[in-house]
Coordinates of C-alpha atoms in Angstrom, one line a residue:
X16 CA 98.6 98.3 107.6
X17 CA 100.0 95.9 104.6
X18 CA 103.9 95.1 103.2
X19 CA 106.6 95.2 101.0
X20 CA 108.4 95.9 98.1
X21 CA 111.2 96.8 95.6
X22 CA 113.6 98.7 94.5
X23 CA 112.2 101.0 92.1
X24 CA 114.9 103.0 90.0
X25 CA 114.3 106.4 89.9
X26 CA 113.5 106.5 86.5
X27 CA 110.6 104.1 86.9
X28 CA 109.4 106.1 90.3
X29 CA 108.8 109.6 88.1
X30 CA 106.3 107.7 86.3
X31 CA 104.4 105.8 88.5
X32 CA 104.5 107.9 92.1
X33 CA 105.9 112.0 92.0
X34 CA 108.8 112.3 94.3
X35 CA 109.7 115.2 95.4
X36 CA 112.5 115.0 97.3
X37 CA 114.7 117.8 96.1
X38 CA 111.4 120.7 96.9
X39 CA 111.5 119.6 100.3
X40 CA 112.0 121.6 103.3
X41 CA 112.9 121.0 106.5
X42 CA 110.4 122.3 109.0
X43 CA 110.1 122.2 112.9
X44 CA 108.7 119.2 114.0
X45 CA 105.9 118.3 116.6
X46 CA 107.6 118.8 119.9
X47 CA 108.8 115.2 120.9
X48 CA 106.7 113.5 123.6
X49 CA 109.0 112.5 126.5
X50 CA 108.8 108.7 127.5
X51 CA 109.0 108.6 131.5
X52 CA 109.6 105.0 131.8
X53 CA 112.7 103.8 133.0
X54 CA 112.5 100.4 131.6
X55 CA 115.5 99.4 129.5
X56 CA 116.3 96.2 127.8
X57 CA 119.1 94.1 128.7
X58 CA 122.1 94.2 126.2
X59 CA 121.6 92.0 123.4
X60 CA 125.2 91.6 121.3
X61 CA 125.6 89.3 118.5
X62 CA 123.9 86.1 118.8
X63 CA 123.1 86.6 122.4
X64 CA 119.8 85.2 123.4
X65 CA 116.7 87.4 122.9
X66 CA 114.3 87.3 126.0
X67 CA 111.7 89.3 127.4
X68 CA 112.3 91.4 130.8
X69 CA 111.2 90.5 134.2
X70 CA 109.5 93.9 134.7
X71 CA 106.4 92.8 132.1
X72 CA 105.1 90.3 134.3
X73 CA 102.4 90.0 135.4
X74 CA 100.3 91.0 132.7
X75 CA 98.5 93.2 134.7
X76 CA 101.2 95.5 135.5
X77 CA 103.3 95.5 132.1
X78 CA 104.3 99.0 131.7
X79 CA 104.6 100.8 128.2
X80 CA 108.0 100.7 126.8
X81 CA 111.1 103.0 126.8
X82 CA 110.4 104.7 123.4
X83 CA 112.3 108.3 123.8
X84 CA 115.2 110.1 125.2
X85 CA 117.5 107.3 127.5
X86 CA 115.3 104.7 125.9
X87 CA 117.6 101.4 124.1
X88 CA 116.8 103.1 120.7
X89 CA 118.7 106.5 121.8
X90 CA 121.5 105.1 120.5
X91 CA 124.0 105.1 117.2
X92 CA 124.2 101.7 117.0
X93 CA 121.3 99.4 118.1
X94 CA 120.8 95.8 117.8
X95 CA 118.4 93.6 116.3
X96 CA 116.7 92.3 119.9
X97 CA 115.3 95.8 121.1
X98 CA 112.9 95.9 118.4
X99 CA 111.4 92.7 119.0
X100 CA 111.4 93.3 122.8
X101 CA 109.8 96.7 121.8
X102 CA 106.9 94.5 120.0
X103 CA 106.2 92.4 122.7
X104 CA 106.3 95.1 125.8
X105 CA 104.1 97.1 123.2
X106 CA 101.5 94.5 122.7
X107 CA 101.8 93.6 126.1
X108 CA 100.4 97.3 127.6
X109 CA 98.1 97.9 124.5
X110 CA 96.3 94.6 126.0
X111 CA 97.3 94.8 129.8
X112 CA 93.5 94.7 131.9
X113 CA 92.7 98.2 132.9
X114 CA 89.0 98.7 134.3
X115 CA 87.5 94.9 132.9
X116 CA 89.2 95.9 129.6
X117 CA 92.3 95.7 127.5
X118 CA 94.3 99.3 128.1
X119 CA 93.3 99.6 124.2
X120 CA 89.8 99.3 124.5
X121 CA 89.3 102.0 127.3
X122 CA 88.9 105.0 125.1
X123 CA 91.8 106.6 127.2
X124 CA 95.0 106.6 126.1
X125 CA 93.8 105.1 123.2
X126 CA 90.9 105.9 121.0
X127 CA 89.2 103.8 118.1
X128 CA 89.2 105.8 115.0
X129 CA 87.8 105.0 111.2
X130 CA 90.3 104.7 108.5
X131 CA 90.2 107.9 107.8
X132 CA 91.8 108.6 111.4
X133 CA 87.8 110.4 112.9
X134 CA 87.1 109.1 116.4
X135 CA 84.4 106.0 115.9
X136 CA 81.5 107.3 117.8
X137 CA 81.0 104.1 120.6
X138 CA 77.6 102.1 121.2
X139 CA 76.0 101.5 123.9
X140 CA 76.9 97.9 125.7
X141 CA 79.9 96.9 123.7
X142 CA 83.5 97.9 123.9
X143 CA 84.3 98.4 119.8
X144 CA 82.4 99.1 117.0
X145 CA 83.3 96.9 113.7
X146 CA 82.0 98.2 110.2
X147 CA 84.8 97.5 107.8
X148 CA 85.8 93.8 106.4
X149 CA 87.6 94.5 103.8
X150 CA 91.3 93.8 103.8
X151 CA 94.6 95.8 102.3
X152 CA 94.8 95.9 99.2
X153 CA 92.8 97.2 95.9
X154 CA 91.2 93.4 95.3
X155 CA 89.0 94.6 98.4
X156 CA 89.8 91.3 99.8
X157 CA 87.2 89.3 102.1
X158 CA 88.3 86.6 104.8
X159 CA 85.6 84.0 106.0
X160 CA 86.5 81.6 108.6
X161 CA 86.9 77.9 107.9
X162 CA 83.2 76.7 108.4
X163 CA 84.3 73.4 109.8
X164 CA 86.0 74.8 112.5
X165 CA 83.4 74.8 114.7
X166 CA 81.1 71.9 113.4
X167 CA 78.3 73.2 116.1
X168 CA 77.9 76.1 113.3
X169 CA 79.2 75.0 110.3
X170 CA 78.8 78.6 109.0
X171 CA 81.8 80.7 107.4
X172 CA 82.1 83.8 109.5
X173 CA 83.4 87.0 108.2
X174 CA 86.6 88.7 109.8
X175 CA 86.0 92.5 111.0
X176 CA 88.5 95.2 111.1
X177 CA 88.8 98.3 114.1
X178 CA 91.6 100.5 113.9
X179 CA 92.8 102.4 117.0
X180 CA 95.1 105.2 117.6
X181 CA 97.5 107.3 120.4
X182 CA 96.5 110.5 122.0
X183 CA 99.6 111.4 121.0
X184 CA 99.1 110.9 117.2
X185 CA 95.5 112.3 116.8
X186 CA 96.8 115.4 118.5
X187 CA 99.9 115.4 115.9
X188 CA 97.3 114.5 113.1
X189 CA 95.4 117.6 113.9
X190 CA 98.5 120.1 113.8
X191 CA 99.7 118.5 110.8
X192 CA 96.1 119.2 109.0
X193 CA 96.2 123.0 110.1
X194 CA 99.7 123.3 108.8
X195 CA 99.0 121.9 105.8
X196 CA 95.6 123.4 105.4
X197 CA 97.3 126.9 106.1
X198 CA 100.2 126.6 103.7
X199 CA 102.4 126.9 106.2
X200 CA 103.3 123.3 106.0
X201 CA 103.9 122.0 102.3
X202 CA 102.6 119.4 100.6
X203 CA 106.2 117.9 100.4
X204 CA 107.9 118.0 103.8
X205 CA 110.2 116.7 106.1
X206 CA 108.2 116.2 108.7
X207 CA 107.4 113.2 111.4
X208 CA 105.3 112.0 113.5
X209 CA 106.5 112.3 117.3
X210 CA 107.6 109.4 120.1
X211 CA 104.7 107.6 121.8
X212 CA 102.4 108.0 118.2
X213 CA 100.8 104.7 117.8
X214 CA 98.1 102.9 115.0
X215 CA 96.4 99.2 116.0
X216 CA 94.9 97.6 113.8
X217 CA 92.8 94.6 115.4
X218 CA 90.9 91.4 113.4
X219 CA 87.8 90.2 115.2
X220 CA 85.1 87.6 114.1
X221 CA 81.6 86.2 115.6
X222 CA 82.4 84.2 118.7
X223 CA 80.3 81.5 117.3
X224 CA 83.1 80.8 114.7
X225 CA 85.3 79.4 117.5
X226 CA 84.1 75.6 118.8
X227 CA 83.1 76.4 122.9
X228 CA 85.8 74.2 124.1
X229 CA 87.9 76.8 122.4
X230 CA 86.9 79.9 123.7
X231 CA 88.9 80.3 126.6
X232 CA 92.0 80.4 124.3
X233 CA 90.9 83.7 122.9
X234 CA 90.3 87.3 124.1
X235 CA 86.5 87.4 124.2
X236 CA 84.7 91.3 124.3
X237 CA 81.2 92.5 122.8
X238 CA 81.5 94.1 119.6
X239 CA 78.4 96.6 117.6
X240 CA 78.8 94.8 114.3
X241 CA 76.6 97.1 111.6
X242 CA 74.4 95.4 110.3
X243 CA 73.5 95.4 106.7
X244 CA 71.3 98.8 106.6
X245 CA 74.5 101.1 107.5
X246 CA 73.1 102.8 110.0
X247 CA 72.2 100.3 113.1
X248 CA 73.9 97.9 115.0
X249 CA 73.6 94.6 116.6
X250 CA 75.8 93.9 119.5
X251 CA 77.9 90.2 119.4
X252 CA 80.2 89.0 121.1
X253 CA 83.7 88.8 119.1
X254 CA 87.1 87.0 119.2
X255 CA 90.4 88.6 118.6
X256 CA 92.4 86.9 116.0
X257 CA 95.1 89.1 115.5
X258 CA 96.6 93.1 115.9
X259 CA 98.9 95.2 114.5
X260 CA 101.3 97.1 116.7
X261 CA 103.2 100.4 114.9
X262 CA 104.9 102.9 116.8
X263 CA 107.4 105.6 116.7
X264 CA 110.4 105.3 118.8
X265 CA 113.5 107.5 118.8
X266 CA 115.5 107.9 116.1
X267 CA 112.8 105.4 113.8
X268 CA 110.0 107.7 112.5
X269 CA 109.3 105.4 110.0
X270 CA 107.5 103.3 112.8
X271 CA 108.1 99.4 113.8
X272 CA 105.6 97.2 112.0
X273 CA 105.1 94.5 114.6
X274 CA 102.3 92.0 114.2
X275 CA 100.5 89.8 116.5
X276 CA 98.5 86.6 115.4
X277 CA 96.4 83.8 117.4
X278 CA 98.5 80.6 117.3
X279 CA 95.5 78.0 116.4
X280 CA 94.3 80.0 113.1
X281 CA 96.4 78.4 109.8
X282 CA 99.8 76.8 109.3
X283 CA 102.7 78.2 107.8
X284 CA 104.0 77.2 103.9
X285 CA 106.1 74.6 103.9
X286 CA 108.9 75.6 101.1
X287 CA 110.7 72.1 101.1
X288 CA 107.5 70.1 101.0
X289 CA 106.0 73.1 98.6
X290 CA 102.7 73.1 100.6
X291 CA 100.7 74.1 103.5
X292 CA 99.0 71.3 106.0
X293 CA 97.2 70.9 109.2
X294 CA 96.0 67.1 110.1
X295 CA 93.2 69.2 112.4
X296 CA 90.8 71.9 110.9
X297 CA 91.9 75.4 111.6
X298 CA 90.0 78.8 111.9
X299 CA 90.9 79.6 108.6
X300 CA 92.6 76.2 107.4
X301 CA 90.9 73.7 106.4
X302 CA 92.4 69.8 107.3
X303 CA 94.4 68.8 104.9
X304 CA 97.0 70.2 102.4
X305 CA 97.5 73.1 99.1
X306 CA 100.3 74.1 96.8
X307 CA 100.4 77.4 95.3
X308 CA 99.0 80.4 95.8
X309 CA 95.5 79.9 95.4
X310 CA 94.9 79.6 99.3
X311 CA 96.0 83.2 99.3
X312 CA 94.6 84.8 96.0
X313 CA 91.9 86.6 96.2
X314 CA 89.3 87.6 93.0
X315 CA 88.7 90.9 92.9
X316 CA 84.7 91.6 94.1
X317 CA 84.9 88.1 94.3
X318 CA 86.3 85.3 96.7
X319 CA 89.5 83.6 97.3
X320 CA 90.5 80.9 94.3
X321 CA 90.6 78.5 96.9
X322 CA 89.1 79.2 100.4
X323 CA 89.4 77.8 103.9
X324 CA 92.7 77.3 102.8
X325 CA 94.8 80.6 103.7
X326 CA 98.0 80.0 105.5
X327 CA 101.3 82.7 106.6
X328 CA 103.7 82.4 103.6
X329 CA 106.9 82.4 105.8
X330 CA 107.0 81.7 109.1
X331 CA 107.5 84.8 111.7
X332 CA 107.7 86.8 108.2
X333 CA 111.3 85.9 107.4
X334 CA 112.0 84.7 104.0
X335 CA 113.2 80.8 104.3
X336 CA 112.7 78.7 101.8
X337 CA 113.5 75.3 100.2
X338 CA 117.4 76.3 99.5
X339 CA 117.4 78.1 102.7
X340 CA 117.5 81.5 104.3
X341 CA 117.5 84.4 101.0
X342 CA 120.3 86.4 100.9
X343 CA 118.7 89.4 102.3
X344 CA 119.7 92.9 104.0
X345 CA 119.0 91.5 107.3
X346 CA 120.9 89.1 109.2
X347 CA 119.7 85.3 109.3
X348 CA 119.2 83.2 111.1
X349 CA 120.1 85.5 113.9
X350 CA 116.7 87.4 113.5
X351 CA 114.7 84.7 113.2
X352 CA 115.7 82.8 116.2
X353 CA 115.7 86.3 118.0
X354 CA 112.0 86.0 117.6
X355 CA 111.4 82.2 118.2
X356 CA 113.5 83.1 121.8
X357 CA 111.4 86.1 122.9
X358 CA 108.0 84.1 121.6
X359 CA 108.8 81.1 124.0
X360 CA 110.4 83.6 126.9
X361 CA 106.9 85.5 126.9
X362 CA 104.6 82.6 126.5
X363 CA 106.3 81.0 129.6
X364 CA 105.7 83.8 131.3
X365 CA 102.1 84.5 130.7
X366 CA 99.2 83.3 132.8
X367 CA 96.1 84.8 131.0
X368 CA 94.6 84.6 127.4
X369 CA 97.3 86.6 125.9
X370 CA 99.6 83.3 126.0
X371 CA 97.9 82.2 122.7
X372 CA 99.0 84.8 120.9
X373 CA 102.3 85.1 118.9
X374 CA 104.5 88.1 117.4
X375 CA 104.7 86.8 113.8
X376 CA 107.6 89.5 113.6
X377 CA 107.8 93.2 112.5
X378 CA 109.8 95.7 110.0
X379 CA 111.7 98.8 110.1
X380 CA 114.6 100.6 108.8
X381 CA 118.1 101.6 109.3
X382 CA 118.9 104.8 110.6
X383 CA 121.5 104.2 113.0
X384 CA 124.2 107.3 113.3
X385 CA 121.4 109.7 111.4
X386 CA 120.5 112.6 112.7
X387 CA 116.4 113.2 113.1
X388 CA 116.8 115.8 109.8
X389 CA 118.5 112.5 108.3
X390 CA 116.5 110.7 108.9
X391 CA 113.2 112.0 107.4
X392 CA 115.2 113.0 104.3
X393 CA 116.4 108.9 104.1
X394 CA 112.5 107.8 104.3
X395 CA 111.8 110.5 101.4
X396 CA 115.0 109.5 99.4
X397 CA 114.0 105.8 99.4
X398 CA 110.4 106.8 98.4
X399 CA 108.7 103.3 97.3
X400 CA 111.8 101.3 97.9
X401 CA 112.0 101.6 101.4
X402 CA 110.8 98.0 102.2
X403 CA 113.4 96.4 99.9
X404 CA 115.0 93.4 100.7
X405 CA 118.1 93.2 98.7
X406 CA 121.3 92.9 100.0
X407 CA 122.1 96.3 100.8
X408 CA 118.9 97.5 101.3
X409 CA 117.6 99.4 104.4
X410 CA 114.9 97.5 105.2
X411 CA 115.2 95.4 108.3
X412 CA 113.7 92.5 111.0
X413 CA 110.7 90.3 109.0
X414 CA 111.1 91.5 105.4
X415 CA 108.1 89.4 104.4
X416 CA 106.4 90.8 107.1
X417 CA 102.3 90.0 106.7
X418 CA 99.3 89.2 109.3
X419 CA 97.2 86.5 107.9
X420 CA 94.0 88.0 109.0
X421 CA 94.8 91.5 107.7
X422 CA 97.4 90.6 104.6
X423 CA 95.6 87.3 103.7
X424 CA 96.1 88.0 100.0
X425 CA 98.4 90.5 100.0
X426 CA 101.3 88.3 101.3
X427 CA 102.8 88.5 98.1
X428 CA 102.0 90.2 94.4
X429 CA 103.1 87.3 92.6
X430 CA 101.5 85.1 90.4
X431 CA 103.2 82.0 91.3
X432 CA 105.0 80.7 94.6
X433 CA 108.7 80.0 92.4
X434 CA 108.2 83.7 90.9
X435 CA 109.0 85.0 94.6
X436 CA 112.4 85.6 95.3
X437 CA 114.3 88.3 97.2
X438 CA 113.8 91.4 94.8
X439 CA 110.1 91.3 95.0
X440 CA 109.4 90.1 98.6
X441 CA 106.1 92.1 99.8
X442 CA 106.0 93.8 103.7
X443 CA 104.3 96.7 105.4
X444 CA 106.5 98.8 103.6
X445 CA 105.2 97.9 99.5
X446 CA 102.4 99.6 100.5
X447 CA 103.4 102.0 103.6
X448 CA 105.4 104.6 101.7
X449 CA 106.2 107.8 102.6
X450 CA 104.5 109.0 98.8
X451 CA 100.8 110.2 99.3
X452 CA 97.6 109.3 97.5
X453 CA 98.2 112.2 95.6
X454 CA 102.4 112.1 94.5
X455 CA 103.4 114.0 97.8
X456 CA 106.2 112.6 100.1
X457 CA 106.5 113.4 103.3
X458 CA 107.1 110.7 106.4
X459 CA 104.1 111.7 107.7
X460 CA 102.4 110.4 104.9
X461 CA 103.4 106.3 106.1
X462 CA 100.1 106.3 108.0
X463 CA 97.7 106.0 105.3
X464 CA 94.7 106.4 107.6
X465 CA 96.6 110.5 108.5
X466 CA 96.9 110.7 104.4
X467 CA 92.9 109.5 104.2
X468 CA 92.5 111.8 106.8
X469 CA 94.3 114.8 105.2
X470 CA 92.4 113.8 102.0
X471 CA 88.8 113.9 103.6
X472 CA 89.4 117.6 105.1
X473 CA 90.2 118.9 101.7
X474 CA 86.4 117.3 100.9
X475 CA 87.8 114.2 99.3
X476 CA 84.7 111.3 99.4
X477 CA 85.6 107.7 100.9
X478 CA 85.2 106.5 97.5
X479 CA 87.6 108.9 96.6
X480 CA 90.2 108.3 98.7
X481 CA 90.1 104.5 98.5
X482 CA 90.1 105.1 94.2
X483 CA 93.6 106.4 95.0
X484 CA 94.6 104.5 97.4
X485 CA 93.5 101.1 94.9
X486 CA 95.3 103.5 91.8
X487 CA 98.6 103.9 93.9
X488 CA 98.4 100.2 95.0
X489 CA 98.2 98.6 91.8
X490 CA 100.8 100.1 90.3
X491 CA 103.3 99.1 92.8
X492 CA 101.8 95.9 92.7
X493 CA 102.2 95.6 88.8
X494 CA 105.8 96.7 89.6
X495 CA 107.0 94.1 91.9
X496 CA 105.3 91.4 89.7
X497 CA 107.8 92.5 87.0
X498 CA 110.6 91.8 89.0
X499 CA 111.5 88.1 88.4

């Protein structure tokens, strides 16, 4: 799950990525899955205020959201709001307590896979299995925590990754694959996923990271961490620092990006002071102060140029800086403060853990008035430019949108902080394409853990899959740097 991007011309796009828009077809898609809820959002118009409902609270009975047919996104027109409330609810039931355990951890509804979308085969006494630390991105970046941060320690604890899916999508996943497999599905198609699918992705670290008069602010479980042989597995207990939330809703099979973080874990960049500062030490911010980039540059195989220093670039993912809001294809400040409303409207309401955790915003597109067939073919016309943030440009909500846990160095592709401006702003979307591994475009092919997944049954290694995956990643990469 990663960011952002450009506007590639179409001249540009034939050499780097194969689009093949014009070969598609449209085919039948996976029969739409049938959202019972009857929650609906509250009319949100203009600069209305953007709350959450009544009907999440408490915690414990939150139910999921409207996502499908009668849901607030069933609609030609929608408005900025529901998406955010969409986050929150979402987050919300993926974490609601159900049998001593988050609804996301029961192996129910919701099953932790590897990132090549296989079920992760659970161990005995702990509730998720963590084998992967490296972050997004083809520098194979490594977060450690700030080793001051709990003084008792003093030791710089590495961040773990799980990755969790919907019922709903593994069963999608599977049809997909036979079609495909079969011919009967080509490798360029229109296809989506269907309402209800749904990828977390969840950062985790060593309890011991967090000082003990601090561990009450975060959601505590026991975690198998593998241990350096591969094969066994030493059961800790973990802290959740932050999650991704991406679902399909009606009318969006392009998903919404939300993202989740813990609120005591790095500052945001100041863009009028040109720095990032915390007078207290932070999980992953050291006291004090940094200008630049180097906080959030990693060195390939390496470590970060500066560590203990990483920090979100823009606050709630929305590009602000010293001048002011960027002239962008989403409305400001109106989507900004949407999000600072619903963060203080849910925190208020909260009584458990989950109030120390914040919805550093989330990304989508704009399809309203499209018809389903319209829409696939707009996320397979826009090919790699579908995060871009130029006036104009589909992309909307945070359009910087990053998790500093999980897009620590991948926050942006430039070199230097005054190189960033509004052509080459990075988001889940500079990365989360609908072109393949391989060239193909499809919707489908946004989820990168289906495309790993589609790339292992045709007997493609790991190493394999991530070579392309690094090949595909640099190039875009290279792109955006070049646009100043």
């Amino acid at each position: 799950m990663k960011k952002s991007i450009i506007a590639l011309n179409s001249t540009l796009l034939a050499t780097i990525l194969t689009i093949c828009f014009l070969s598609c077809k449209k085919e039948k898609k996976v029969e739409d899955v049938k959202n019972e809820t009857v929650t609906t959002y509250n009319e949100k118009k203009g600069d209305a205020l953007c709350l959450s409902e009544a009907s999440w609270f408490p915690h414990s009975q939150t139910p999921p959201p409207a996502e499908g047919k009668g849901s607030p996104f069933d609609v030609t027109s929608t408005t900025n709001c529901i998406f955010h409330q969409w986050s929150w609810q979402k987050f919300l039931w993926v974490t609601k307590p159900e049998g001593g355990l988050p609804l996301f951890l029961n192996q129910k509804e919701i099953i932790q896979v590897t990132d090549a979308m296989k079920p992760v085969i659970q161990q005995e006494g702990a509730n998720v299995v963590l084998t992967d630390t490296i972050q997004a991105g083809s520098k194979h970046g490594v977060l450690k925590a700030n080793p001051a941060y709990n003084s008792a320690t003093g030791k710089a604890f590495t961040v773990h990754y799980s990755i969790h899916t919907s019922l709903i999508m593994q069963k999608s996943a599977e049809i997909f694959k036979v079609a495909l497999a079969s011919g009967k599905l080509p490798a360029n198609n229109l296809q989506t996923f269907p309402v209800g699918s749904l990828e977390l992705k969840v950062s985790w670290i060593d309890a011991t990271a967090v000082p003990n008069d601090k561990l009450n602010n975060y959601y505590i479980t026991t975690a198998a961490i593998i241990n350096k042989d591969g094969k066994t597995y030493t059961n800790t207990k973990v802290a959740l620092l932050g999650m991704h939330v991406v679902g399909v809703v009606e009318n969006h099979p392009e998903f919404i990006w939300a993202t989740f973080e813990h609120n005591d874990m790095a500052p945001n960049y100041d863009w009028k002071a040109n720095s990032a500062s915390s007078t207290s030490d932070k999980l992953l911010f050291a006291k004090g102060s940094t200008t630049g980039l180097d906080g959030i540059t990693f060195i390939k195989d390496d470590k970060p140029v500066l560590a203990s220093k990483a920090y979100d670039l823009f606050q709630y993912g929305v590009p602000v800086t010293a001048s002011g809001y960027m002239d962008t294809s989403q409305k400001e400040p109106e989507n900004f403060n949407h999000i600072k409303e619903i963060n203080a409207s849910v925190t208020k309401n909260l009584k458990d853990v989950w109030k120390n955790y914040f919805y550093n915003g989330s990304i989508w597109i704009d399809t309203d008035g499209l018809t389903p067939s319209q829409q696939a073919q707009k996320i397979v016309s826009l090919g790699g430019s579908i995060g871009a943030a130029t006036p104009g440009s589909s992309a909307r909500g945070s359009l910087n949108c990053a998790n500093v846990t999980m897009e620590t160095f991948t926050q942006t592709f430039q070199n230097n902080i005054s190189d960033i401006n509004v052509k080459n702003l990075a988001n889940c979307f500079s990365c989360h394409n609908p072109i393949s591994f391989t060239g193909n475009t499809s919707p489908i092919y946004l989820s990168h853990i289906f495309d790993a997944y589609i790339k292992s049954s045709e007997g493609k290694s790991k190493e394999e899959i991530d070579l392309m995956k690094d090949e595909q990643q640099n190039k875009m990469a290279e792109f955006l740097r070049t646009l100043k």
